[in-house]
Structures are given as C-alpha cells and as structure tokens.
C-alpha cells in the first residue's frame, strides 16, 4: 500500500533533503508527490528547461526506497509567461481581468496557454519517461479550486463552437432555450453571448446572483466543465505518448463546479484532497464518508487520497488542531471507503508564501512530534495490512445518485431560500448511515440493477432515456426514492408541461396538486412513519393515485394531505417524499425504507458517532469499525472476531476507544 506525503524539496536547503528522506523512511512512508507548483524552476525562462534539481531530489528519495508521483506544473504559470501573454488570465463576469499573485491564474480555453502547456508537459514527460522511481503522474492541481468560470473572449468563441456542436443550428438552440422570452432570440452564432453581468443582477436581494436565461446558464456551466475535461485530456495524451504509468488528478470531494464523472473518464484512477478541520468549516464524519464514497463512485473503483490532512491548516487563519488519534482514524476511514493509498499534505510546514499556516506532518522547525509519531504508527499498521486493504471491495446494496447537471440547475434557480442540493444529498446519505447502511454515491449512468435501493433526491432535470431506465429498474424489482423538486424539467432546463412530479408522475403514482415554499420561520408538521416531524423548506401537496400514504401534513392549509407515499410499480416500489425533514424524522423514514428494500445494517444498534463498513478482500470478509467520538463507545458483535490491527480476539459487547479503529475478521 502506498503511504506517503506531499513534498516540496524546492522549499528547503539542499542539505536538508537527505534528512527529510531518512525521516520519511523512519515514519514508514514509501511515496512522495512532487513538483505540482514548480514551473518557474522547471522553465526559468522560455524554452530553457531545468530538471536537474528534480533529478537530484528523486535520487535522494529513491535511496531511501521512496517512490514518486510526478505532477505537471500547470496550476502555476510563471510570471514571465503571464507578462508576455496577459490574455491567458481569466476574466470575471464583470469583465475584470484576474491578475498574478495566487495560483490557477489561467483560462482553460486560451490557445496560447494550451501551446505552452504542451511544451512544458512534453519536456517533462520526455525527460522522466524512463525514471523507475515514478509510479504515477498527476495532472495539474485541483481544477477549479478557486473559480472554474471564465468570461473572456476565448471562452465566448469556445462556447459558440460548443453550442454549434450540440444544437447544429441557431434555430434549434433558440427553440431549446426558449429565447422568444424577453425577445432574446439569436439570429446567428455571432450574436450568441455568455452569461456575464446584466441589468437584472442589480435587482435588490439578487446582487450575488447572475440572472440569465436558465438554459443558457446551464449550458455555459456544462461548457466550462467540459473545458477543464478537455484541457486535462490534452496533458494526458502527451504523457501517454511517453509512458504507460497511470495518470490521476486530485479532485476535491463535494466540489461541484466540474462534472467529476466526465473528468474521471480519461483518468486511470481517481485521487482527491481530504481536509476535515479547516478555518472554512469542519466536516462531520458522515460528510467525509460520503465524499470518499463519491470518489469511489466516479469510476466505481478504489481511489487514492492525494492530500490527507496532517495538521492544523489555513491561509490567513487556522482551523482546529486534529486531536490525538484523529489522523490515524481519518486514514482508516479513507481505507474503509476504498482508498488504496494515503498521501499526507504536507511533509513540513512552509516558512513563506500563502500557506505558511498550513501545517504538515512536521512543524516549521522540522522536528518530529506527536503527529509524526501517530502517522508513523499508522504506516506500520498499514504495512502489515496491505494485502487486506489494497483492492478490497466496499460492500454496498444501496446507491445515492449525485448529478452535476442537477447541481448546476439548482444553483441557477434554487427554488426557495436555504435550498442546497448538496445538503439534501447529505441528509439522505446521513439518514441511511444513521441506520448502519453503507451505500455508493454515484452517477445515474451507473448500472442500477445491482442495488436494492436507489435514492435520487431533487433530481429535477430528466430525460426520456433515463425515465425508461428507471422504469425498468423498478419494474424488475428495484426500490426507488425521489423527492420534491424532481422531474419538473427536461435536460436542457426547460419546464415540463406534464403534471407534477413530471417525469416521475407514473412511477410515483401521485399528482402534486400544489406546493408551498417555506420562508423565514415558517414550518410545517408531518406525521406518519417519520414520527412527528418538521418540514422547513418545501411541501408538495400530494394527491395519491395508485400510491399509498406513508405520512401526512398535520398543520397549515394542507393539513391532512399526503406528504410521503409509496407506489408499487411492477415488482418494485417507488417512494415519493414531498417535503424536507428534520434529522430524527429522516432517520425514521430511511429506517422504514431500508427495511422495505431488504437492507440490513452492517452492525445493529451502533452508538451515535460510530461507523461500520463491510469489506471483502480476496474472498475474506471483514468489518471496519471506527469511533469518531472523543469518548469511549460500546458496540455489540454477533460472535467472536479477530482484530487484524492488534491480533486480539474480541466478542459480544466490546469497548472501542476514543477515535479507535477495529478491522475485524470472523
């Protein structure tokens, strides 16, 4: 199993490199990632390449048995290049050019930047093609981490071509977008715009919103995502000419500006950057598990964590310091959900630059302390368990569907204040996780027939093809859950004229007679299989046709109307949830639906904050149990197991330490 750190030898004196490599080996590391921000060293002036320092660093690392992930440096084009070609910079929607001084300061659609990209990637790949220490390549770094949307002339021309390829004629585009509204009809491709700043953006309360034709905005989001995918493929194709080593890119979990399913198609494996405690917020353990499951679901196979938090981190201010045991716990959590490699960010905190406060395994003084020793212990354990962990399958029988197109659609028109597509997905994920159910987070294009339950919250954009696939899935015995704000639009973001819930009406066996968007402190009471619950965002007033009522509203003008229903369809069943729910009601709902679908918890009666995942490796089934609490917890086992981490026997009622982990084989 690869277990390592992100290392920046260019940040440290040459005489320190041997010390670092030796300490890495002592910490049981066996891989480093290099060079993703070092273009100015690789090419200090145009056409003059210098890889000697990188050759030297790899020799030092290799002497200690460390392998390398080599990165292309295109996330940080050097100053000489930007000065020579300032049109490479992105332009924001107000027409302002973004300048130098940070990173990712380029437009994916700049033909000039693509030319320079080809040159540096070709030189890098040609130079290192035979280096046996390199086991994988990484393209660029965190596409879109600051802003994936550019409004420059390059993007305008690229968008025109993208639309011509999609629609064929300007007449088809006008029809699909409904440009007759507000007299926005385009006579030819030259008149086509990109959704930059408009008069309506100044409407009170909408100053942060970009107000345009919704279909135009959705297609521009798709185009912007495709631009990143195309730019990545440019680099992949170059590297593939020189080496057959696998290629990845470090994604960002729940980040949704780029369609990760499309981005992942050209990659050999997915990797991602996992930060749990930052000054911008702290992820709950279920949110992190969901991100791992999504990364696994992009290609429906295991992944790497290319940046795993290893200390307190931040730019201008700091997040909380990981408590003793959490670094180890987070690493096991990643493995439980499908990580075949853990690479920590970073080896040592940098003394200069924007990320001075982003601490690593070592502090600024380079001395080993608690975090180093905890990672050293984790590496020793992983080394013993490599055969059990690497390539293992995480066992699931349920799927949560995430759609990037729907994420963009909801972001353009968000229905009601407080509506957040990703939060809704997280609520349903948590509702199942709270009942001990493991699940995949994946695309609607995935083969759904292997799942007993498919959950598709707020799946608003729909197509006839997907409707047919879902009907077949349910007819053949599958269980499908859909919610309010589903099926009301076609795939190009036009409203359907079908009675709500639109594309899902026949499947769900209901008619939505009307709905209520809840603003301010307004809530609605729900009663039924959910227990007594509360909706605080949205209420569909449901008229059952062939469906049975599972819960009703007990307040407001729709008191007594159906809120949640179940409809038999072929051999399967469709659940329609017409409202949002509080946490307790969601847990109760998902417990009922899991039972209806024949889903069993990995371990029954788990305490709050304890997670269990079932895995299979080479025919051996094992359980990973993780305590995310700062206090001891008690779990119930059905028999005797061996903890593969310690070799100890455990049985029946077992105590698990704060931030403790078991890997249990019967």
XYZ file of C-alpha atoms in Angstrom:
666
model
C 0.000 0.000 0.000
C 1.300 3.453 -0.881
C 1.620 5.648 2.196
C 3.345 8.977 1.832
C 3.473 12.755 1.847
C 3.418 15.731 -0.494
C 6.969 17.062 -0.544
C 8.457 20.341 -1.790
C 12.260 19.971 -1.885
C 12.470 23.348 -3.654
C 11.314 24.981 -0.395
C 14.261 23.693 1.643
C 18.086 23.862 1.573
C 19.728 21.055 -0.406
C 21.472 19.740 2.715
C 18.091 19.062 4.340
C 16.875 16.647 1.639
C 18.720 13.596 2.962
C 17.430 14.315 6.465
C 13.862 14.502 5.187
C 14.164 11.304 3.156
C 15.594 9.433 6.138
C 12.835 10.707 8.441
C 10.207 9.694 5.865
C 11.545 6.175 5.831
C 11.526 6.100 9.633
C 7.887 7.192 9.515
C 7.090 4.206 7.259
C 6.380 6.405 4.242
C 7.063 4.876 0.843
C 5.909 7.513 -1.665
C 6.019 11.283 -2.225
C 4.210 13.623 -4.590
C 6.405 16.240 -6.262
C 6.521 19.381 -8.402
C 2.898 20.498 -8.949
C 3.771 24.177 -8.351
C 7.318 24.388 -9.689
C 7.059 25.611 -13.290
C 9.279 28.627 -12.627
C 12.097 26.255 -11.601
C 11.483 23.797 -14.425
C 11.486 26.565 -17.050
C 13.121 29.685 -15.570
C 12.935 31.394 -18.942
C 11.121 30.499 -22.110
C 12.470 27.356 -23.758
C 15.190 26.808 -21.128
C 14.369 23.700 -19.116
C 15.994 22.725 -15.846
C 15.098 19.349 -14.363
C 18.472 18.742 -12.699
C 17.205 19.760 -9.240
C 14.274 17.382 -9.625
C 16.557 14.550 -10.760
C 18.656 15.169 -7.668
C 15.633 15.164 -5.339
C 14.346 11.893 -6.785
C 17.777 10.273 -6.343
C 17.808 11.287 -2.679
C 14.308 9.966 -2.109
C 14.919 6.754 -4.060
C 17.957 5.995 -1.927
C 15.534 5.564 0.975
C 13.154 3.406 -1.072
C 10.609 6.161 -1.720
C 8.585 6.149 -4.939
C 7.293 9.271 -6.692
C 4.067 10.720 -8.094
C 5.225 13.270 -10.689
C 2.990 16.272 -11.311
C 2.655 18.602 -14.250
C 3.174 22.198 -13.014
C 0.436 23.896 -14.999
C -1.549 25.176 -11.997
C 1.042 27.959 -11.599
C 2.195 29.502 -14.900
C 5.316 31.632 -14.240
C 5.450 35.422 -14.285
C 7.459 35.638 -17.496
C 4.740 33.747 -19.340
C 1.889 35.856 -17.943
C 3.732 39.095 -18.719
C 4.298 38.001 -22.297
C 0.702 36.787 -22.799
C -1.661 38.572 -20.380
C -4.673 37.327 -22.343
C -4.098 33.963 -20.600
C -5.626 35.418 -17.415
C -9.244 34.631 -16.570
C -11.893 37.354 -16.803
C -14.726 37.556 -14.268
C -18.368 38.152 -15.139
C -17.941 41.914 -14.611
C -15.288 41.995 -17.361
C -12.368 42.405 -14.940
C -9.181 40.509 -15.691
C -7.859 38.467 -12.777
C -4.181 39.085 -12.148
C -0.988 37.481 -10.898
C -0.210 36.680 -7.273
C -2.017 33.446 -6.468
C -2.442 30.218 -8.472
C -4.734 28.790 -11.168
C -4.464 32.150 -12.956
C -5.211 30.856 -16.436
C -8.128 30.165 -18.752
C -8.656 26.586 -19.950
C -9.653 27.927 -23.374
C -6.606 30.077 -24.055
C -4.983 28.646 -27.194
C -1.728 30.356 -26.201
C -1.742 28.709 -22.774
C -2.507 25.355 -24.313
C 0.567 25.744 -26.551
C 2.812 26.455 -23.569
C 1.177 23.603 -21.676
C 2.060 21.226 -24.498
C 5.678 22.390 -24.396
C 6.270 22.025 -20.649
C 4.364 18.732 -20.333
C 6.190 17.283 -23.337
C 9.572 18.305 -21.944
C 8.706 16.885 -18.506
C 7.341 13.590 -19.834
C 10.227 13.099 -22.240
C 12.796 13.763 -19.531
C 11.261 11.444 -16.906
C 9.755 8.745 -19.145
C 12.283 6.104 -18.069
C 12.589 7.043 -14.393
C 11.745 3.868 -12.475
C 11.038 5.737 -9.249
C 7.966 7.365 -10.790
C 4.931 5.128 -10.297
C 2.158 7.575 -11.287
C 1.527 11.028 -12.766
C -0.788 13.794 -11.589
C -2.234 16.362 -13.995
C -2.134 19.965 -12.733
C -3.672 20.540 -9.272
C -7.277 20.874 -8.063
C -9.016 22.051 -11.228
C -11.392 24.876 -10.427
C -10.458 25.192 -6.765
C -10.832 28.983 -6.893
C -13.121 29.613 -9.865
C -13.778 27.406 -12.860
C -15.881 30.006 -14.714
C -14.177 32.432 -17.076
C -15.855 35.069 -19.269
C -13.010 36.007 -21.611
C -13.199 36.208 -25.411
C -11.557 32.781 -25.693
C -14.422 31.309 -23.690
C -17.002 33.191 -25.770
C -15.617 31.728 -29.001
C -15.262 28.299 -27.426
C -18.849 28.424 -26.154
C -20.159 29.311 -29.618
C -18.432 26.256 -31.070
C -19.669 24.062 -28.207
C -23.257 25.182 -28.840
C -22.927 24.661 -32.614
C -21.712 21.122 -31.971
C -24.601 20.448 -29.569
C -27.525 22.063 -31.376
C -26.453 22.067 -35.022
C -28.370 25.210 -35.898
C -29.178 28.507 -34.220
C -32.878 27.698 -34.738
C -32.568 24.549 -32.618
C -30.761 26.493 -29.904
C -33.465 29.167 -29.844
C -36.156 26.511 -29.551
C -34.389 24.569 -26.776
C -33.544 27.672 -24.758
C -36.895 29.420 -25.311
C -35.200 32.639 -26.377
C -38.504 34.105 -27.538
C -38.912 35.099 -23.874
C -37.860 38.740 -23.356
C -37.019 38.938 -27.069
C -33.657 37.185 -26.615
C -33.740 35.347 -29.977
C -30.355 34.966 -31.691
C -30.255 35.344 -35.480
C -26.834 33.736 -35.906
C -23.934 32.297 -33.923
C -22.079 35.627 -33.884
C -24.836 37.102 -31.720
C -24.544 34.406 -29.051
C -23.422 35.632 -25.612
C -22.011 34.171 -22.441
C -23.887 34.846 -19.177
C -21.904 37.799 -17.837
C -23.173 40.770 -15.808
C -26.635 42.081 -16.738
C -29.107 44.728 -15.679
C -31.150 42.207 -13.659
C -28.150 41.478 -11.464
C -28.793 44.824 -9.764
C -32.278 43.863 -8.513
C -32.466 44.204 -4.724
C -31.654 40.941 -3.000
C -30.188 39.415 -6.170
C -26.851 41.206 -6.370
C -24.910 37.970 -5.818
C -26.949 36.129 -8.471
C -26.154 36.002 -12.159
C -29.553 36.365 -13.850
C -29.850 34.998 -17.384
C -31.876 32.522 -19.403
C -31.658 29.331 -17.276
C -30.871 27.117 -20.286
C -28.066 29.432 -21.384
C -26.616 29.405 -17.882
C -26.810 25.617 -17.582
C -25.126 25.084 -20.942
C -22.392 27.562 -20.023
C -21.755 25.612 -16.818
C -21.559 22.429 -18.906
C -19.209 24.114 -21.358
C -16.968 25.387 -18.554
C -16.798 21.890 -17.064
C -16.064 20.362 -20.469
C -13.268 22.909 -20.927
C -11.485 21.546 -17.846
C -12.021 17.970 -19.068
C -10.618 18.839 -22.494
C -7.609 20.644 -21.007
C -6.862 17.657 -18.794
C -7.052 15.305 -21.797
C -4.545 17.478 -23.660
C -1.999 16.680 -20.950
C -2.984 13.030 -20.579
C -2.493 12.413 -24.301
C 1.005 13.897 -24.176
C 2.116 11.826 -21.182
C 0.636 8.643 -22.681
C 2.975 9.063 -25.659
C 5.970 8.624 -23.368
C 4.896 6.295 -20.564
C 2.242 3.777 -19.581
C 2.348 4.782 -15.898
C -1.139 5.508 -14.507
C -2.381 9.106 -14.518
C -4.624 10.839 -11.982
C -5.825 14.283 -10.925
C -6.538 15.386 -7.357
C -10.254 16.119 -7.070
C -11.969 17.907 -4.184
C -14.728 15.717 -2.796
C -18.069 17.546 -2.740
C -16.844 20.368 -5.016
C -19.384 20.546 -7.835
C -18.238 23.134 -10.399
C -16.815 20.394 -12.646
C -18.584 17.187 -13.631
C -16.294 14.673 -11.933
C -17.850 11.751 -13.800
C -16.677 13.293 -17.079
C -13.342 14.393 -15.624
C -12.714 10.869 -14.345
C -13.305 9.098 -17.660
C -9.820 9.844 -19.022
C -8.020 9.148 -15.738
C -6.564 5.767 -14.796
C -7.602 6.274 -11.178
C -9.242 8.941 -9.031
C -7.481 10.743 -6.225
C -8.765 13.524 -4.009
C -7.808 16.012 -1.295
C -9.384 15.359 2.105
C -9.431 18.174 4.658
C -11.681 17.701 7.665
C -10.900 20.570 10.036
C -10.224 23.912 8.352
C -10.955 27.570 9.140
C -13.667 27.425 6.439
C -15.596 24.747 8.290
C -15.379 21.284 9.811
C -16.732 18.233 8.014
C -18.734 15.745 10.031
C -17.624 12.148 9.694
C -20.661 11.245 7.562
C -19.942 14.131 5.198
C -16.359 12.868 4.829
C -17.505 9.276 4.320
C -19.936 10.479 1.671
C -17.095 12.278 -0.130
C -14.991 9.097 -0.076
C -17.950 7.137 -1.440
C -18.447 9.688 -4.220
C -14.779 9.492 -5.184
C -15.140 5.705 -5.345
C -18.355 6.117 -7.327
C -16.834 8.265 -10.074
C -15.246 5.222 -11.717
C -16.861 2.652 -9.419
C -13.466 1.529 -8.235
C -10.986 2.346 -5.478
C -9.124 5.643 -5.287
C -6.203 7.446 -3.623
C -6.221 10.286 -1.137
C -3.540 12.541 -2.604
C -3.774 15.193 0.127
C -4.789 13.916 3.550
C -4.855 16.463 6.369
C -1.915 16.002 8.720
C -2.083 19.044 10.990
C -3.866 22.326 11.691
C -4.313 24.218 8.454
C -5.331 27.531 6.949
C -4.156 30.508 4.939
C -4.726 33.710 6.917
C -6.127 31.940 9.967
C -6.054 28.391 11.285
C -8.536 25.605 11.759
C -8.589 23.382 14.836
C -5.690 21.027 15.513
C -6.503 17.327 14.963
C -6.796 15.651 18.358
C -4.562 12.682 19.253
C -5.797 9.671 17.306
C -7.740 11.582 14.659
C -5.050 11.460 11.952
C -4.946 7.692 12.306
C -8.751 7.452 12.410
C -9.184 9.607 9.293
C -6.702 7.411 7.428
C -8.569 4.231 8.367
C -11.845 5.901 7.419
C -10.461 6.595 3.940
C -9.307 2.987 3.573
C -12.685 1.661 4.750
C -14.399 3.559 1.948
C -11.999 2.492 -0.788
C -8.674 4.341 -0.544
C -5.750 2.233 -1.797
C -3.198 4.936 -0.919
C -2.873 7.726 1.654
C -0.614 10.705 0.901
C -0.475 13.403 3.588
C -0.344 17.117 2.926
C 2.232 18.134 3.674
C 5.590 16.827 4.856
C 6.641 20.052 6.551
C 5.027 23.455 7.116
C 6.442 26.086 4.755
C 8.136 29.178 6.197
C 6.979 31.517 3.406
C 4.138 32.151 0.989
C 0.359 31.972 1.252
C 0.290 28.645 3.101
C 2.642 29.431 5.987
C -0.162 28.435 8.357
C -0.863 25.125 6.613
C 0.889 22.716 8.944
C 2.093 19.291 7.894
C 3.467 16.176 9.493
C 6.333 18.368 10.729
C 6.149 21.933 12.022
C 8.313 24.747 10.632
C 11.315 23.625 12.672
C 11.314 20.175 11.059
C 11.319 18.225 14.332
C 9.238 15.041 14.807
C 6.457 15.331 17.362
C 3.080 13.790 18.142
C 1.661 13.978 14.621
C 4.799 12.394 13.154
C 4.635 9.534 15.668
C 0.909 8.958 15.022
C 1.471 8.745 11.277
C 4.486 6.513 11.874
C 2.270 4.133 13.849
C -0.420 4.213 11.159
C 2.129 3.456 8.461
C 3.439 0.469 10.404
C -0.098 -0.903 10.758
C -0.927 -0.317 7.095
C 2.250 -2.106 6.029
C 1.097 -5.253 7.851
C -2.425 -4.989 6.437
C -1.629 -4.130 2.820
C -2.926 -7.413 1.427
C -6.179 -6.990 3.336
C -6.740 -3.363 2.343
C -5.482 -2.769 -1.210
C -8.028 -3.692 -3.853
C -10.681 -4.631 -1.313
C -14.313 -4.071 -2.217
C -16.602 -1.987 -0.026
C -19.868 -3.946 0.162
C -22.990 -1.916 -0.644
C -26.557 -2.618 -1.737
C -27.831 0.956 -1.967
C -26.897 3.944 -4.100
C -27.286 7.694 -3.702
C -27.336 9.431 -7.091
C -25.472 12.712 -7.494
C -25.949 14.662 -10.713
C -23.672 17.585 -11.547
C -26.179 18.849 -14.125
C -28.836 18.928 -11.422
C -26.435 20.596 -9.021
C -25.915 23.401 -11.552
C -29.631 23.594 -12.331
C -30.490 24.041 -8.641
C -27.719 26.605 -8.257
C -29.156 28.699 -11.083
C -32.739 28.587 -9.758
C -32.706 27.476 -6.133
C -36.490 27.194 -5.554
C -36.548 28.630 -2.027
C -34.081 30.378 0.271
C -31.995 27.736 2.015
C -32.342 25.108 -0.715
C -28.959 23.431 -1.198
C -28.722 20.355 -3.414
C -25.591 19.007 -1.779
C -27.062 19.435 1.703
C -30.140 17.497 0.619
C -27.931 14.690 -0.690
C -26.031 14.707 2.603
C -29.274 14.465 4.591
C -30.313 11.312 2.741
C -26.828 9.844 2.992
C -26.844 10.534 6.728
C -30.323 9.082 7.116
C -29.097 5.756 5.749
C -25.741 5.933 7.546
C -27.539 6.587 10.845
C -29.253 3.232 10.303
C -25.961 1.423 9.640
C -26.469 1.187 5.862
C -23.434 1.544 3.577
C -24.001 2.967 0.122
C -22.371 4.068 -3.091
C -22.556 7.682 -4.241
C -22.532 7.541 -7.998
C -23.955 8.608 -11.353
C -27.378 7.849 -12.782
C -25.461 6.275 -15.698
C -24.243 3.502 -13.390
C -25.773 0.036 -13.737
C -28.509 0.314 -11.113
C -29.661 -3.300 -11.297
C -27.168 -4.364 -8.603
C -28.817 -2.134 -5.972
C -31.808 -2.940 -3.771
C -32.410 0.780 -3.229
C -31.624 3.834 -5.360
C -32.080 7.284 -3.785
C -32.419 10.270 -6.164
C -33.203 13.409 -4.145
C -34.176 16.596 -6.018
C -33.486 15.032 -9.421
C -35.054 17.891 -11.345
C -33.541 17.623 -14.840
C -34.717 14.471 -16.575
C -34.624 12.779 -19.972
C -36.860 10.216 -21.643
C -33.980 7.742 -21.767
C -33.341 7.958 -18.018
C -37.068 7.708 -17.332
C -37.182 4.425 -19.276
C -34.149 3.062 -17.430
C -35.676 3.886 -14.046
C -38.985 2.324 -15.018
C -37.157 -0.875 -15.979
C -35.153 -0.834 -12.735
C -38.313 -0.610 -10.633
C -40.313 -2.999 -12.813
C -37.583 -5.605 -12.324
C -37.833 -5.292 -8.536
C -35.792 -2.256 -7.572
C -36.773 0.313 -4.954
C -36.531 3.978 -5.953
C -36.807 7.097 -3.779
C -37.429 10.521 -5.329
C -38.311 13.799 -3.657
C -39.830 17.231 -4.120
C -38.317 19.279 -6.963
C -37.759 16.177 -9.083
C -38.699 15.584 -12.717
C -40.075 19.057 -13.418
C -37.628 19.934 -16.238
C -36.135 18.447 -19.386
C -32.370 18.011 -19.718
C -31.901 21.479 -21.242
C -33.540 23.225 -18.272
C -36.999 23.907 -19.690
C -40.086 23.243 -17.569
C -42.081 20.149 -18.449
C -45.772 20.562 -19.251
C -46.532 17.221 -17.592
C -48.430 17.352 -14.320
C -46.062 17.329 -11.354
C -43.984 15.403 -10.461
C -43.475 15.426 -14.210
C -41.240 12.643 -15.440
C -41.834 10.718 -12.191
C -45.644 11.011 -12.109
C -46.455 7.497 -13.341
C -43.647 5.864 -11.405
C -44.628 7.557 -8.147
C -48.367 7.072 -8.694
C -49.131 10.564 -7.408
C -50.123 14.010 -8.574
C -48.708 17.120 -6.919
C -51.732 19.421 -6.727
C -49.787 22.390 -5.405
C -46.774 23.190 -3.268
C -45.639 25.583 -0.585
C -42.209 27.192 -0.285
C -41.495 27.849 3.398
C -39.782 31.152 4.159
C -38.472 32.699 7.337
C -39.509 30.851 10.484
C -42.417 29.032 8.829
C -42.525 25.272 9.282
C -44.999 22.501 8.578
C -45.695 19.479 10.746
C -45.503 15.962 9.303
C -46.841 12.807 10.929
C -46.655 9.129 9.958
C -43.818 6.658 9.537
C -41.496 9.592 10.237
C -42.966 10.055 13.676
C -43.873 13.673 14.401
C -41.550 15.632 12.151
C -40.968 19.097 10.768
C -40.507 20.484 7.264
C -38.798 23.860 6.963
C -38.102 24.336 3.222
C -40.739 22.853 0.949
C -44.039 20.977 0.991
C -45.594 19.223 -2.004
C -49.318 18.730 -1.525
C -49.738 15.211 -2.868
C -52.838 13.577 -4.334
C -52.290 9.785 -4.369
C -53.481 7.979 -7.481
C -52.145 4.432 -7.121
C -49.773 5.193 -4.240
C -50.314 4.529 -0.550
C -49.874 7.285 2.024
C -46.998 6.908 4.491
C -47.145 10.341 6.131
C -49.411 13.380 6.073
C -49.173 17.052 6.964
C -50.692 17.966 10.315
C -50.577 21.752 10.002
C -51.165 24.650 7.598
C -53.789 24.842 4.847
C -52.796 21.402 3.553
C -53.394 19.665 6.877
C -54.373 16.043 6.219
C -52.845 15.947 2.730
C -50.260 13.320 1.835
C -46.611 14.245 2.361
C -44.870 10.900 1.698
C -46.133 7.990 -0.380
C -45.165 4.538 -1.649
C -46.255 3.107 -5.002
C -45.947 -0.457 -6.236
C -44.691 -0.499 -9.813
C -44.064 -3.858 -11.440
C -42.067 -5.955 -8.980
C -40.607 -2.885 -7.262
C -41.662 0.176 -5.330
C -41.310 3.953 -5.645
C -41.212 6.223 -2.582
C -42.083 9.880 -3.098
C -41.021 12.312 -0.355
C -42.788 15.622 -0.845
C -41.029 17.630 1.853
C -37.748 18.111 3.651
C -37.425 16.571 7.114
C -35.619 17.188 10.379
C -32.813 14.789 11.348
C -34.856 12.463 13.585
C -37.672 12.148 11.069
C -35.219 11.481 8.262
C -33.620 8.689 10.263
C -37.038 7.147 10.921
C -38.034 7.434 7.265
C -34.839 5.825 5.989
C -35.097 3.031 8.560
C -38.546 2.180 7.224
C -37.479 2.386 3.580
C -34.305 0.340 4.191
C -36.406 -2.392 5.787
C -38.881 -2.278 2.894
C -35.970 -2.669 0.456
C -34.468 -5.581 2.408
C -31.359 -3.698 3.515
C -29.659 -4.817 6.716
C -27.308 -2.683 8.843
C -23.623 -3.609 8.803
C -23.816 -3.744 12.606
C -27.037 -3.300 14.547
C -27.545 -0.691 17.289
C -24.387 1.310 16.650
C -23.931 4.262 19.021
C -24.001 7.765 17.566
C -20.634 8.608 16.042
C -19.573 5.006 15.441
C -19.296 3.828 11.840
C -19.100 0.285 10.466
C -18.203 -0.738 6.910
C -18.203 -4.238 5.424
C -15.367 -5.088 3.004
C -14.245 -8.126 1.024
C -10.632 -8.827 0.051
C -9.618 -11.947 -1.871
C -12.635 -13.803 -0.536
C -12.090 -12.647 3.051
C -14.923 -10.591 4.515
C -14.085 -8.161 7.304
C -15.604 -5.269 9.198
C -14.001 -1.901 9.790
C -15.448 -0.185 12.842
C -14.478 3.419 13.635
C -15.296 5.535 16.666
C -15.452 9.204 15.663
C -16.247 10.273 19.215
C -13.821 11.799 21.683
C -15.190 9.355 24.264
C -15.217 5.576 24.557
C -18.136 3.725 22.928
C -19.610 0.244 23.224
C -20.590 -1.938 20.269
C -22.346 -5.293 20.040
C -20.826 -8.079 17.943
C -22.597 -11.284 16.948
C -19.835 -13.694 17.856
C -16.052 -13.754 18.049
C -13.733 -11.800 15.760
C -10.016 -11.145 15.447
C -8.879 -7.535 15.258
C -6.345 -7.665 12.420
C -4.671 -4.471 13.659
C -3.720 -5.818 17.088
C -4.237 -9.565 16.645
C -6.530 -9.627 19.693
C -9.786 -11.598 19.960
C -12.948 -9.568 20.535
C -16.502 -10.812 21.102
C -20.036 -9.748 22.028
C -20.062 -6.387 23.874
C -16.824 -4.567 23.061
C -15.482 -1.181 24.049
C -13.861 0.914 21.335
C -11.516 3.689 22.427
C -11.936 7.381 21.530
C -11.015 7.721 17.828
C -10.372 3.972 17.895
C -10.487 1.539 14.973
C -11.130 -2.194 14.549
C -10.506 -4.327 11.456
C -12.458 -7.446 12.366
C -12.264 -10.864 10.713
C -14.510 -13.655 11.960
